[in-house]
CSV table of C-alpha atoms in Angstrom, one decimal:
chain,number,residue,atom,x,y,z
P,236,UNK,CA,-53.9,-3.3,-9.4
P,237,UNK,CA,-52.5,-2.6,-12.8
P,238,UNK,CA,-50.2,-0.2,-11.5
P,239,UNK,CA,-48.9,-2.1,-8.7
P,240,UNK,CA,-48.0,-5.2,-11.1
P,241,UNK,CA,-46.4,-2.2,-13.3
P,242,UNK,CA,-44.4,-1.5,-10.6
P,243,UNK,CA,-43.5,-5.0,-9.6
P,244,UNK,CA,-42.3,-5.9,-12.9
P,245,UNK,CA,-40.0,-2.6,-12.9
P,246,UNK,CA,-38.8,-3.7,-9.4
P,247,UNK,CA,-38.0,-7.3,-10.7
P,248,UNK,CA,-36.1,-5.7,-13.6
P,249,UNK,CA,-34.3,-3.7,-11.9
P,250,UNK,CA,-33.1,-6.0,-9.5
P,251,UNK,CA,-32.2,-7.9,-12.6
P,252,UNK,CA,-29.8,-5.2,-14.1
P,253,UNK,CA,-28.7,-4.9,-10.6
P,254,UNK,CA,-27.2,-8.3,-10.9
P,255,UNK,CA,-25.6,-8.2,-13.8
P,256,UNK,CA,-24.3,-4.3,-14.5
P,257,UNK,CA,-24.1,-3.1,-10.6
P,258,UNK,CA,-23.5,-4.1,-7.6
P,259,UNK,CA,-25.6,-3.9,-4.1
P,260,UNK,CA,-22.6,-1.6,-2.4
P,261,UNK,CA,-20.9,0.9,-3.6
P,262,UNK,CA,-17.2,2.2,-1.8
P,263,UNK,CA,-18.2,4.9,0.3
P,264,UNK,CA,-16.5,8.1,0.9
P,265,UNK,CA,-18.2,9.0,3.8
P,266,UNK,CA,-17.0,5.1,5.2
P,267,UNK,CA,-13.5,5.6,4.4
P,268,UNK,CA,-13.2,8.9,6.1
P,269,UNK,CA,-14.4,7.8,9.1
P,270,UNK,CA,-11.9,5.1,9.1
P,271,UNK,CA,-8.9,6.9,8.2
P,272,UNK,CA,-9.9,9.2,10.8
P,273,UNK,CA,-9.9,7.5,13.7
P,274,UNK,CA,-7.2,5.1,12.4
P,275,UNK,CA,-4.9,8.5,11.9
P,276,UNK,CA,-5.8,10.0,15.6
P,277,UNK,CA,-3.3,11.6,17.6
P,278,UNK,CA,-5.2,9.2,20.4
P,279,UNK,CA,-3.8,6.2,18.2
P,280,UNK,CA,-0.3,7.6,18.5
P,281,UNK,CA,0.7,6.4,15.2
P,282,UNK,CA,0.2,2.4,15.7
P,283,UNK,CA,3.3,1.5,16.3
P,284,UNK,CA,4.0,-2.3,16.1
P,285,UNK,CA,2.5,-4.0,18.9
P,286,UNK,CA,2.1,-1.0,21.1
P,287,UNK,CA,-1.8,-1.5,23.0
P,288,UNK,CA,-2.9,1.8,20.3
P,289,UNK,CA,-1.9,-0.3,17.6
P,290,UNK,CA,-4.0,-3.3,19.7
P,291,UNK,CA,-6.7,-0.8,19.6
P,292,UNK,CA,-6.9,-0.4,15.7
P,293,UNK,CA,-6.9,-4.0,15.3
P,294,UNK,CA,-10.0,-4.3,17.4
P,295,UNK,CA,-11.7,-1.9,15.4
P,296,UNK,CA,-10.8,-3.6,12.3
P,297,UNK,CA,-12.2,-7.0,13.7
P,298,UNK,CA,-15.5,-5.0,15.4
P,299,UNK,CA,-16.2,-3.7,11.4
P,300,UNK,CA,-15.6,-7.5,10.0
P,301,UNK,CA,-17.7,-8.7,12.4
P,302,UNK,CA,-20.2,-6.5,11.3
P,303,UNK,CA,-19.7,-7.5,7.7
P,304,UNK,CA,-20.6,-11.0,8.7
P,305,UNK,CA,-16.9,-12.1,7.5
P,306,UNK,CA,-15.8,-14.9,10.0
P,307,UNK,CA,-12.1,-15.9,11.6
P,308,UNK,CA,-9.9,-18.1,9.6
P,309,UNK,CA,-9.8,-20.0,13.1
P,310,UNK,CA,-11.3,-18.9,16.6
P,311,UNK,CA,-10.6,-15.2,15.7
P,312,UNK,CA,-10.2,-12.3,13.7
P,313,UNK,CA,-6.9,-11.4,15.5
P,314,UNK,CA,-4.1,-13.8,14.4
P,315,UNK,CA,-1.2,-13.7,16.6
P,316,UNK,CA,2.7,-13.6,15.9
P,317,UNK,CA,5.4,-13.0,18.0
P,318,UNK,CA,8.7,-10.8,16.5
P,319,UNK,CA,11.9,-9.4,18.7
P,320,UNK,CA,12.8,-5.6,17.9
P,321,UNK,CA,16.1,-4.4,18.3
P,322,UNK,CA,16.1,-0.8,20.4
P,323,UNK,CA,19.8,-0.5,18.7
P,324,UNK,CA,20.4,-1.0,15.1
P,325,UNK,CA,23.6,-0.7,15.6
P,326,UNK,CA,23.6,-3.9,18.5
P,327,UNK,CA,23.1,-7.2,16.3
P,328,UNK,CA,22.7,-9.5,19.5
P,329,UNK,CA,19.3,-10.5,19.9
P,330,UNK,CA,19.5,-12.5,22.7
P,331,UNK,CA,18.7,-10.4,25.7
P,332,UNK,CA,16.0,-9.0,23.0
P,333,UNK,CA,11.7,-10.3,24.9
P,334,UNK,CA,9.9,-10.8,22.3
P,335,UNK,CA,6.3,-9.2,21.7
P,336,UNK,CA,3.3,-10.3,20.2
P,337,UNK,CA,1.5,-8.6,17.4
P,338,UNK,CA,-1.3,-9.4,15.8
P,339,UNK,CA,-2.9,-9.5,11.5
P,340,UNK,CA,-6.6,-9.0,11.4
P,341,UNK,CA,-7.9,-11.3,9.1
P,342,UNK,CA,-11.7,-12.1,7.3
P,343,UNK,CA,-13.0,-14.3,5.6
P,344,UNK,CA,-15.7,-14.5,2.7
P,345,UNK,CA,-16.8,-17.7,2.7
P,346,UNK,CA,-18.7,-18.3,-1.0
P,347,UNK,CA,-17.7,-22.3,-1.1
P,348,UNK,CA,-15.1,-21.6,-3.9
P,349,UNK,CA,-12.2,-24.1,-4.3
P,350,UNK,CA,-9.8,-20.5,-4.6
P,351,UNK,CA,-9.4,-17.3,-2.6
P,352,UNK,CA,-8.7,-14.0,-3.4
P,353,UNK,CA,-6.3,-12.0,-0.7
P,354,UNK,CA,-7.0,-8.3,-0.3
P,355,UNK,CA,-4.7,-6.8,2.3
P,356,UNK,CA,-2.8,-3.5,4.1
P,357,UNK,CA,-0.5,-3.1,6.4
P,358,UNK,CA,-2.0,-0.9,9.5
P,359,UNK,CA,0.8,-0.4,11.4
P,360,UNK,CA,3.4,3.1,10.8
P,361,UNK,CA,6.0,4.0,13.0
P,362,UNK,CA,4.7,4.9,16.4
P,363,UNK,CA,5.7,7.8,18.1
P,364,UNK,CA,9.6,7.9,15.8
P,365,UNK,CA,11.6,5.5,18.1
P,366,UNK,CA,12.5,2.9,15.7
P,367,UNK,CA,15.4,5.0,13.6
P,368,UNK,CA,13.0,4.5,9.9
P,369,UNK,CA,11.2,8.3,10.7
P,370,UNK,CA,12.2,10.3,7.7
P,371,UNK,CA,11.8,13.7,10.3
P,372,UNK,CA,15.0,15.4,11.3
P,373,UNK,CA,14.1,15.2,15.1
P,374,UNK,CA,11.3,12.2,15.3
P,375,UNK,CA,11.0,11.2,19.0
P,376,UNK,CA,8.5,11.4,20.4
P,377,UNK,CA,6.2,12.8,17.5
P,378,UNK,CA,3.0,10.7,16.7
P,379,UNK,CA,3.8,9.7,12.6
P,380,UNK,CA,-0.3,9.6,12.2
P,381,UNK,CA,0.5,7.9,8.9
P,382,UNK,CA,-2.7,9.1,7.3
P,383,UNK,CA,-1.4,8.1,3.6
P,384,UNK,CA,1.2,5.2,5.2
P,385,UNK,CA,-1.7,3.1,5.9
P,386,UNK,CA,-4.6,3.9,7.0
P,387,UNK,CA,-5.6,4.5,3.3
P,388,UNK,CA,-4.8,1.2,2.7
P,389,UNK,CA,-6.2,-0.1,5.3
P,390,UNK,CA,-9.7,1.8,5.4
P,391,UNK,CA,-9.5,0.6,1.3
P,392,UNK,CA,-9.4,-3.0,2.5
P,393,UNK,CA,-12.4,-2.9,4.8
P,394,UNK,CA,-14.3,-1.2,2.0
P,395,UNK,CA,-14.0,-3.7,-0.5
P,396,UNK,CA,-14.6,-6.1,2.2
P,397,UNK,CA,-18.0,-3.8,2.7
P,398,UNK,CA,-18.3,-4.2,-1.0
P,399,UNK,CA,-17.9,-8.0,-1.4
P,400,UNK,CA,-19.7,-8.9,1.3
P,401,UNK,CA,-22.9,-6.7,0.5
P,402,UNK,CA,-22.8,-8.2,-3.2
P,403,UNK,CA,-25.3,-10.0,-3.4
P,404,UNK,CA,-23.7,-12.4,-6.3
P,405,UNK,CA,-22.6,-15.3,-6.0
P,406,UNK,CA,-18.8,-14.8,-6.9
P,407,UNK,CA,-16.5,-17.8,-8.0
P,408,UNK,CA,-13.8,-17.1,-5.4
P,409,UNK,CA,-13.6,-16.8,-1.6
P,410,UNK,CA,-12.1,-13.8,-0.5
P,411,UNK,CA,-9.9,-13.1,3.0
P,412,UNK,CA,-9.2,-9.2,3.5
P,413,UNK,CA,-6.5,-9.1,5.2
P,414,UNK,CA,-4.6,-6.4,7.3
P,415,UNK,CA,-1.2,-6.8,8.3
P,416,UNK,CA,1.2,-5.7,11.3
P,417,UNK,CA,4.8,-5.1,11.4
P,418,UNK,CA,5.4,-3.8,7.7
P,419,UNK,CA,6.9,-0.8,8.9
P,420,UNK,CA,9.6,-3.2,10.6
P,421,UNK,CA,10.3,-5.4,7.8
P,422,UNK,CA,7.2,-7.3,6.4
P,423,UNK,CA,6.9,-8.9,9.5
P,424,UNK,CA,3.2,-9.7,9.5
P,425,UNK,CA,2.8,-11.1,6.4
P,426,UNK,CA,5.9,-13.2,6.4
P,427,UNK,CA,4.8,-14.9,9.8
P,428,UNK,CA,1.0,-14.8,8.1
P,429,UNK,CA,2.1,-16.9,5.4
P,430,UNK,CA,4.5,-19.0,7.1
P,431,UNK,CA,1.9,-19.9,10.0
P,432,UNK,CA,-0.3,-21.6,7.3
P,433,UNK,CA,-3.4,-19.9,8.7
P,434,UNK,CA,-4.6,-20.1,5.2
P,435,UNK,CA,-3.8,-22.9,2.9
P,436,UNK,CA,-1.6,-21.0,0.4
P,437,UNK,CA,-2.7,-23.2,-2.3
P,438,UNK,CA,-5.7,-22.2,-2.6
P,439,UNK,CA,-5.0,-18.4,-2.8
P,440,UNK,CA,-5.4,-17.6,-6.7
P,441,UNK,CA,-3.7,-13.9,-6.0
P,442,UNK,CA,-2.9,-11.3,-3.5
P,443,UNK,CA,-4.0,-7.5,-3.6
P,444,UNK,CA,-1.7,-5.1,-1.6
P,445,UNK,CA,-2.7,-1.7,-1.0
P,446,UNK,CA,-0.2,0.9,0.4
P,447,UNK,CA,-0.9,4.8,0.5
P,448,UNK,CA,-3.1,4.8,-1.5
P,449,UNK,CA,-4.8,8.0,-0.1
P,450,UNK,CA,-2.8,10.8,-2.3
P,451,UNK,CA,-4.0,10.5,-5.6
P,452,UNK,CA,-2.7,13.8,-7.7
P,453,UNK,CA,-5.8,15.3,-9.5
P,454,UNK,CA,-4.5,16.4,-12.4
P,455,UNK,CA,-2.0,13.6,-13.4
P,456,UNK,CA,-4.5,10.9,-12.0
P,457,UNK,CA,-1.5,7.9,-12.0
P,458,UNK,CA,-1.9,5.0,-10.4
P,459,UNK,CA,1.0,2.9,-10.1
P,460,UNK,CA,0.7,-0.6,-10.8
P,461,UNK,CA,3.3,-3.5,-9.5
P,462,UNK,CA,3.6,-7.0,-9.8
P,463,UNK,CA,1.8,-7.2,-13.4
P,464,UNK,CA,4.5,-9.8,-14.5
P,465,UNK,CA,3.8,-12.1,-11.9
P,466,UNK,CA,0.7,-13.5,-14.2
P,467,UNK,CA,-0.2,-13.2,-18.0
P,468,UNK,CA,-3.6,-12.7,-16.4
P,469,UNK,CA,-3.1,-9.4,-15.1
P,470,UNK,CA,-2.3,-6.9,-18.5
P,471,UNK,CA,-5.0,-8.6,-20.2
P,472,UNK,CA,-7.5,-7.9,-17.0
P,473,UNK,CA,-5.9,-4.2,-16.9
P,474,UNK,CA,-6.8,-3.1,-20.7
P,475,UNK,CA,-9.9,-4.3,-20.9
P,476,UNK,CA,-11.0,-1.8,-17.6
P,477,UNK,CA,-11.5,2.1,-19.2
P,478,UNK,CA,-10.6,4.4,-16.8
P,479,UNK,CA,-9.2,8.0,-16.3
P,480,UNK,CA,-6.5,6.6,-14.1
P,481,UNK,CA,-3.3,6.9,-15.9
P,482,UNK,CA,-1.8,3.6,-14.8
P,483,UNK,CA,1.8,3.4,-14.4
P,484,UNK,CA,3.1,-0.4,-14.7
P,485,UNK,CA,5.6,-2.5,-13.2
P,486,UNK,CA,6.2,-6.1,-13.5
P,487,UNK,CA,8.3,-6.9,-10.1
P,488,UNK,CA,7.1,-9.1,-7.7
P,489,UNK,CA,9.4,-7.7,-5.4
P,490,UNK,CA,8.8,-4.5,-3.3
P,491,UNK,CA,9.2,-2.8,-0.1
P,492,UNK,CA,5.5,-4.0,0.8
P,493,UNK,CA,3.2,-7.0,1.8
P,494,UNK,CA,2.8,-8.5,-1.8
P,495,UNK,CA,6.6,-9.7,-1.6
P,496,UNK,CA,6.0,-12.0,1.4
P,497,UNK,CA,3.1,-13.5,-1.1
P,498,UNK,CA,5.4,-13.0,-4.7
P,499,UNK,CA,8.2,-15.1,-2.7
P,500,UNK,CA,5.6,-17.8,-2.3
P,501,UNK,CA,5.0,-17.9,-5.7
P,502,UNK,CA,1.7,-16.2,-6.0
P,503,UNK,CA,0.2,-13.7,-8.2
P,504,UNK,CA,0.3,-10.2,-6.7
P,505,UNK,CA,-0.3,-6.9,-7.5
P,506,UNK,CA,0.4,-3.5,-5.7
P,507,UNK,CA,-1.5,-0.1,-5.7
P,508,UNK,CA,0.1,2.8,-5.1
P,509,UNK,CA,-0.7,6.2,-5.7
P,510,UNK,CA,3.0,8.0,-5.3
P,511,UNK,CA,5.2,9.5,-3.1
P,512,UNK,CA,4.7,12.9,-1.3
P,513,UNK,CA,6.9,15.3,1.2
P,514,UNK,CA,4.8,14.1,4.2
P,515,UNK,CA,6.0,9.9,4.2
P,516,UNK,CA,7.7,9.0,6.9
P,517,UNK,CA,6.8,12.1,8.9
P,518,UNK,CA,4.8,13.5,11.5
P,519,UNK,CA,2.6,15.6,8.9
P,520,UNK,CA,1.7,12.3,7.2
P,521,UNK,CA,-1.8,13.7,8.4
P,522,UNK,CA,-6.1,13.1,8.0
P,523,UNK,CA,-6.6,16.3,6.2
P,524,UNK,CA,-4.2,15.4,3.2
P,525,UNK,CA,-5.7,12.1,2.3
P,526,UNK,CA,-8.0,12.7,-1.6
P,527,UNK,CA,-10.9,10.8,-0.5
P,528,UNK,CA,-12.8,11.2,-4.1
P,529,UNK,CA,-9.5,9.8,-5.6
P,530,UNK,CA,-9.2,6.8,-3.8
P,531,UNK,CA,-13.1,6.1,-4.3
P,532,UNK,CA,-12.1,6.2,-7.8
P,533,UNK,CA,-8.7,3.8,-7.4
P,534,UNK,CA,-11.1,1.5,-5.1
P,535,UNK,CA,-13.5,1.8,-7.6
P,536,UNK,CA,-11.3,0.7,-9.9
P,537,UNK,CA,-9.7,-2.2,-8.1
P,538,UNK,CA,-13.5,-3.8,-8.0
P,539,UNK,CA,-13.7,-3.6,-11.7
P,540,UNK,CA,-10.5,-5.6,-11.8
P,541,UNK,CA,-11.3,-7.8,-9.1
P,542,UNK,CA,-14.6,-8.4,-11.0
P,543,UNK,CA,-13.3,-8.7,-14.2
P,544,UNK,CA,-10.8,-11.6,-13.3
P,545,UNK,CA,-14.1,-13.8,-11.8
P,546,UNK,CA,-14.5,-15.2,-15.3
P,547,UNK,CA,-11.1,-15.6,-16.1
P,548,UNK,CA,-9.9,-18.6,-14.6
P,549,UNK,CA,-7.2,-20.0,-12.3
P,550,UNK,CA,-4.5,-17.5,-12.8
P,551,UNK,CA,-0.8,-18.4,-13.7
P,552,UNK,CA,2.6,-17.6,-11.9
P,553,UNK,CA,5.6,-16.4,-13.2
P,554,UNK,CA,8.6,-15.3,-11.8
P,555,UNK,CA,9.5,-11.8,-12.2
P,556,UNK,CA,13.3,-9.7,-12.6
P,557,UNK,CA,14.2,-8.4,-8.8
P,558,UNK,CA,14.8,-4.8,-8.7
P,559,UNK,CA,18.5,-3.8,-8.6
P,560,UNK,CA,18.0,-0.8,-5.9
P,561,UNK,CA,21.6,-1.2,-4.2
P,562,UNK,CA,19.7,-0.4,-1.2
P,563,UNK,CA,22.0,-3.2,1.2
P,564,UNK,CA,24.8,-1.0,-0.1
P,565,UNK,CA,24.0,2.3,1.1
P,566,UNK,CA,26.6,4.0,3.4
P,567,UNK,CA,24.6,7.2,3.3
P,568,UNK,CA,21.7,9.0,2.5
P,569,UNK,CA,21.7,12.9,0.3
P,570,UNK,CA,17.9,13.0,2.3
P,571,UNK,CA,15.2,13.4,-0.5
P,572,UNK,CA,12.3,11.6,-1.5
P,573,UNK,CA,11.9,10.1,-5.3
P,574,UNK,CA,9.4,10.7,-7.4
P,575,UNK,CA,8.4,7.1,-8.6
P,576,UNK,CA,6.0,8.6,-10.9
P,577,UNK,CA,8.2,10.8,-13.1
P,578,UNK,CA,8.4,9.5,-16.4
P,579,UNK,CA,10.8,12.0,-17.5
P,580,UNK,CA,14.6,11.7,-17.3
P,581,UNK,CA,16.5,11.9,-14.5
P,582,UNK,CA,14.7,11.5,-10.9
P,583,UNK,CA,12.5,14.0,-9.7
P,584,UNK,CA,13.2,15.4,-6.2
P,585,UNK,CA,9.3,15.5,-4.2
P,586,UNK,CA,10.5,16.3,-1.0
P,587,UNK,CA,13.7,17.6,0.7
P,588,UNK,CA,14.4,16.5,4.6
P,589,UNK,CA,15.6,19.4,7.0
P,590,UNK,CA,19.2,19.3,7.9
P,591,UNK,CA,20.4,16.3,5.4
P,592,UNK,CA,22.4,17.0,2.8
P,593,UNK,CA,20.3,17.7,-0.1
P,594,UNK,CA,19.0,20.2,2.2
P,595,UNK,CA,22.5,21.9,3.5
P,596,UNK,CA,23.2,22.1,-0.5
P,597,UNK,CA,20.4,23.8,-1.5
P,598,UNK,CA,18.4,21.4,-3.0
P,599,UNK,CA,14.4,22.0,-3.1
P,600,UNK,CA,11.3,20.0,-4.1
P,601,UNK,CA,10.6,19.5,-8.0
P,602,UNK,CA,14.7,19.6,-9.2
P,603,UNK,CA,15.5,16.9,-11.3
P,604,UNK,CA,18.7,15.3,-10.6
P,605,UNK,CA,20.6,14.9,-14.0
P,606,UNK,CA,23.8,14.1,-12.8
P,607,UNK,CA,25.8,12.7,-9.3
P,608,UNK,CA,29.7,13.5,-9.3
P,609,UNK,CA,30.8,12.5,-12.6
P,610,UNK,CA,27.6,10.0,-13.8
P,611,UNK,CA,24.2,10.3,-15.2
P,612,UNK,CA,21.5,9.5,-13.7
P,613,UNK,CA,18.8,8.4,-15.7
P,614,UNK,CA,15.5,7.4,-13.3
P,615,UNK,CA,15.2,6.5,-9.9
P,616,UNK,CA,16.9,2.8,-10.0
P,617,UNK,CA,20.3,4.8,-11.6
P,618,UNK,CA,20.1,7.4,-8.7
P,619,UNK,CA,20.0,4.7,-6.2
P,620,UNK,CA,23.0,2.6,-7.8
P,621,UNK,CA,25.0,5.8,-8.0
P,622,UNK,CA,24.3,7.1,-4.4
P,623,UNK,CA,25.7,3.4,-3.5
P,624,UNK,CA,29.1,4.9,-4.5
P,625,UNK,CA,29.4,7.1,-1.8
P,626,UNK,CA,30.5,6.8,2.0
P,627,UNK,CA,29.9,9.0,4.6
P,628,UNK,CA,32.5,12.1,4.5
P,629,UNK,CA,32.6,12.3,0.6
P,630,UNK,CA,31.9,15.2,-1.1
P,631,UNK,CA,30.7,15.6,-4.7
P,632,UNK,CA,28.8,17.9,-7.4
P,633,UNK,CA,25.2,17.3,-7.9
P,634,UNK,CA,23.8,18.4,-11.4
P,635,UNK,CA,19.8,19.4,-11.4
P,636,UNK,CA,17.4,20.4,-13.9
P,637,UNK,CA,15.5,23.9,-12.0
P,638,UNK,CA,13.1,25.8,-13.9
P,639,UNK,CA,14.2,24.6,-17.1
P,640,UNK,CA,18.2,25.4,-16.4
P,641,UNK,CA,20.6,23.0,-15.5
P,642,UNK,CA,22.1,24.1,-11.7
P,643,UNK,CA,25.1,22.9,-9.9
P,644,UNK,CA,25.3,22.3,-6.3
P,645,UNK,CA,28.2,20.9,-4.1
P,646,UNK,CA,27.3,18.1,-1.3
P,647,UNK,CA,28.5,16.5,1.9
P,648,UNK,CA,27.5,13.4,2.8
């Protein structure tokens, strides 16, 4: 008898630490592969924007809220929208254009909090390369499996939504995990999710974005961080968490992903990223690539700041610079992919598209670009406002930084 009361009493007290230093669920590797799996399929054929594989991820998104015990914002976990795609970018007229219907997958955690939290991912990518943003020198027709770009991001979403819902505190927030259509396209879902007033936006005390999140590098361990200056809450919440993740900070609101659409309605956000690769935008964006310890560890450490900012109160706004890309004004493309996590000067070159220009000049994964024609380039923002220069037919030098000599190549663009 003595030994089962023994027993008890270490039960009860562990149940009691449990409360307050752990929590009931814990992210799960094994979960997230077998989301990111099926989500990157071939059978999926790359979830193109309302395209019945696309309809089929959604479904399976819902099915695994469902089983969470989450429940609809209204009748059900699919929220519809309706968007026009033009099969010609070059073709401005819209009005012969049917529209379609996509859809967001949305649940909610009800706790009977005057605030929610948003957590969300877009799970669309680019289909089978038919809408002209395929980063592959011949896309059609190719499944873009977008492993990385977003099933990482979204298999991260429904595993803090296992998380949250399997805690068995009670939390002072609501929380909707959210997983958007249409990014690929231009932010589509989550402009029409917070323009449909599905949620009262008013009560949302910050948005979460995660996008490819999947590729965390070993040995540098960054993380990048954006959207920090969109509250004084968030530095304070991000040094006080230790981790090994070397964090990389930005305070924009504005990106090329979902947090925008909430930024632009004057919301909190911030945005987790783990970098760049070779593989975006391509076919080879593929299952097999995808670090699934790492992003246990970025998840991981997404819940110690999402836990961390329960005490903290109603966060602030603030409005944040907008970053000067130039992007509007690019007439042409020299074909790489940026580093955003160099920290070094110049920009970093981490991947090289077949039959572009960077390509035809030589150029090669890990060259840092020092210099464009006549003008420095400093990071990744100065590359971009120098490339703006140039239109299609020019020729210039290109300056890089190779195995610790400085190389000159000529391009065509």
């Amino acid at each position: 008898m003595e030994q089962k009361i023994q027993l008890l009493k270490q039960t009860l007290l562990f149940i009691f630490m449990g409360c307050y230093l752990t929590p009931w669920a814990q992210i799960s590797e094994r979960n997230l592969k077998s989301h990111i799996k099926f989500l990157a399929s071939d059978d999926l054929k790359g979830r193109g924007t309302a395209s019945k594989e696309e309809i089929i991820a959604a479904n399976y998104i819902a099915k695994y809220y469902k089983k969470l015990k989450l429940v609809p914002l209204k009748k059900d976990f699919l929220i519809p929208f309706t968007f026009k795609k033009n099969p010609n970018p070059h073709d401005t007229s819209t009005k012969d254009i049917k529209p379609q219907t996509a859809y967001n997958v949305a649940g909610f955690l009800n706790n009977g909090a005057p605030y929610t939290i948003v957590i969300g991912a877009h799970y669309d990518h680019l289909g089978l390369g038919h809408d002209h943003n395929s980063l592959d020198a011949n896309p059609e027709g190719k499944i873009h499996n977008g492993a990385d770009d977003n099933a990482s991001g979204t298999a991260g979403v429904m595993e803090l939504a296992n998380y949250f819902a399997n805690n068995k505190l009670k939390e002072n927030y609501n929380f909707l995990f959210i997983c958007f259509s249409g990014e690929e396209l231009g932010l589509l879902g989550s402009k029409r999710f917070c323009d449909q007033g599905d949620l009262d936006l008013k009560t949302v005390n910050y948005m979460i974005n995660l996008d490819m999140i999947g590729r965390l590098n070993d040995s540098t361990k960054k993380l990048l961080v954006y959207g920090i200056g969109t509250s004084t809450k968030w530095n304070l919440i991000l040094d006080g968490i230790k981790t090994e993740l070397k964090l990389i900070k930005d305070s924009s609101g504005i990106g090329p992903s979902d947090q925008t659409s909430f930024y632009l309605k004057d919301l909190p956000v911030v945005h987790f990223f783990t970098g760049q690769h070779s593989d975006y935008h391509k076919p080879s964006d593929d299952e097999q690539k995808i670090n699934y310890k790492g992003e246990v560890k970025v998840l991981e450490f997404i819940t110690e700041l999402v836990n961390a900012s329960l005490t903290t109160g109603k966060f602030d706004f603030l409005k944040t610079r907008t970053p000067d890309t130039g992007k509007s004004n690019f007439k042409v493309t020299l074909g790489v992919m940026p580093d955003y996590t160099f920290e070094g000067e110049g920009m970093r070159i981490d991947g090289v598209t077949d039959g572009k220009p960077a390509f035809k000049a030589g150029l090669l994964k890990g060259d840092v670009v020092k210099k464009l024609g006549d003008k420095e380039v400093k990071d990744v923002m100065g590359y971009m406002k120098v490339l703006s220069e140039y239109k299609k037919g020019d020729r210039t030098s290109i300056e890089v930084l190779r195995d610790n000599q400085l190389k000159t190549f000529q391009v065509e663009f």
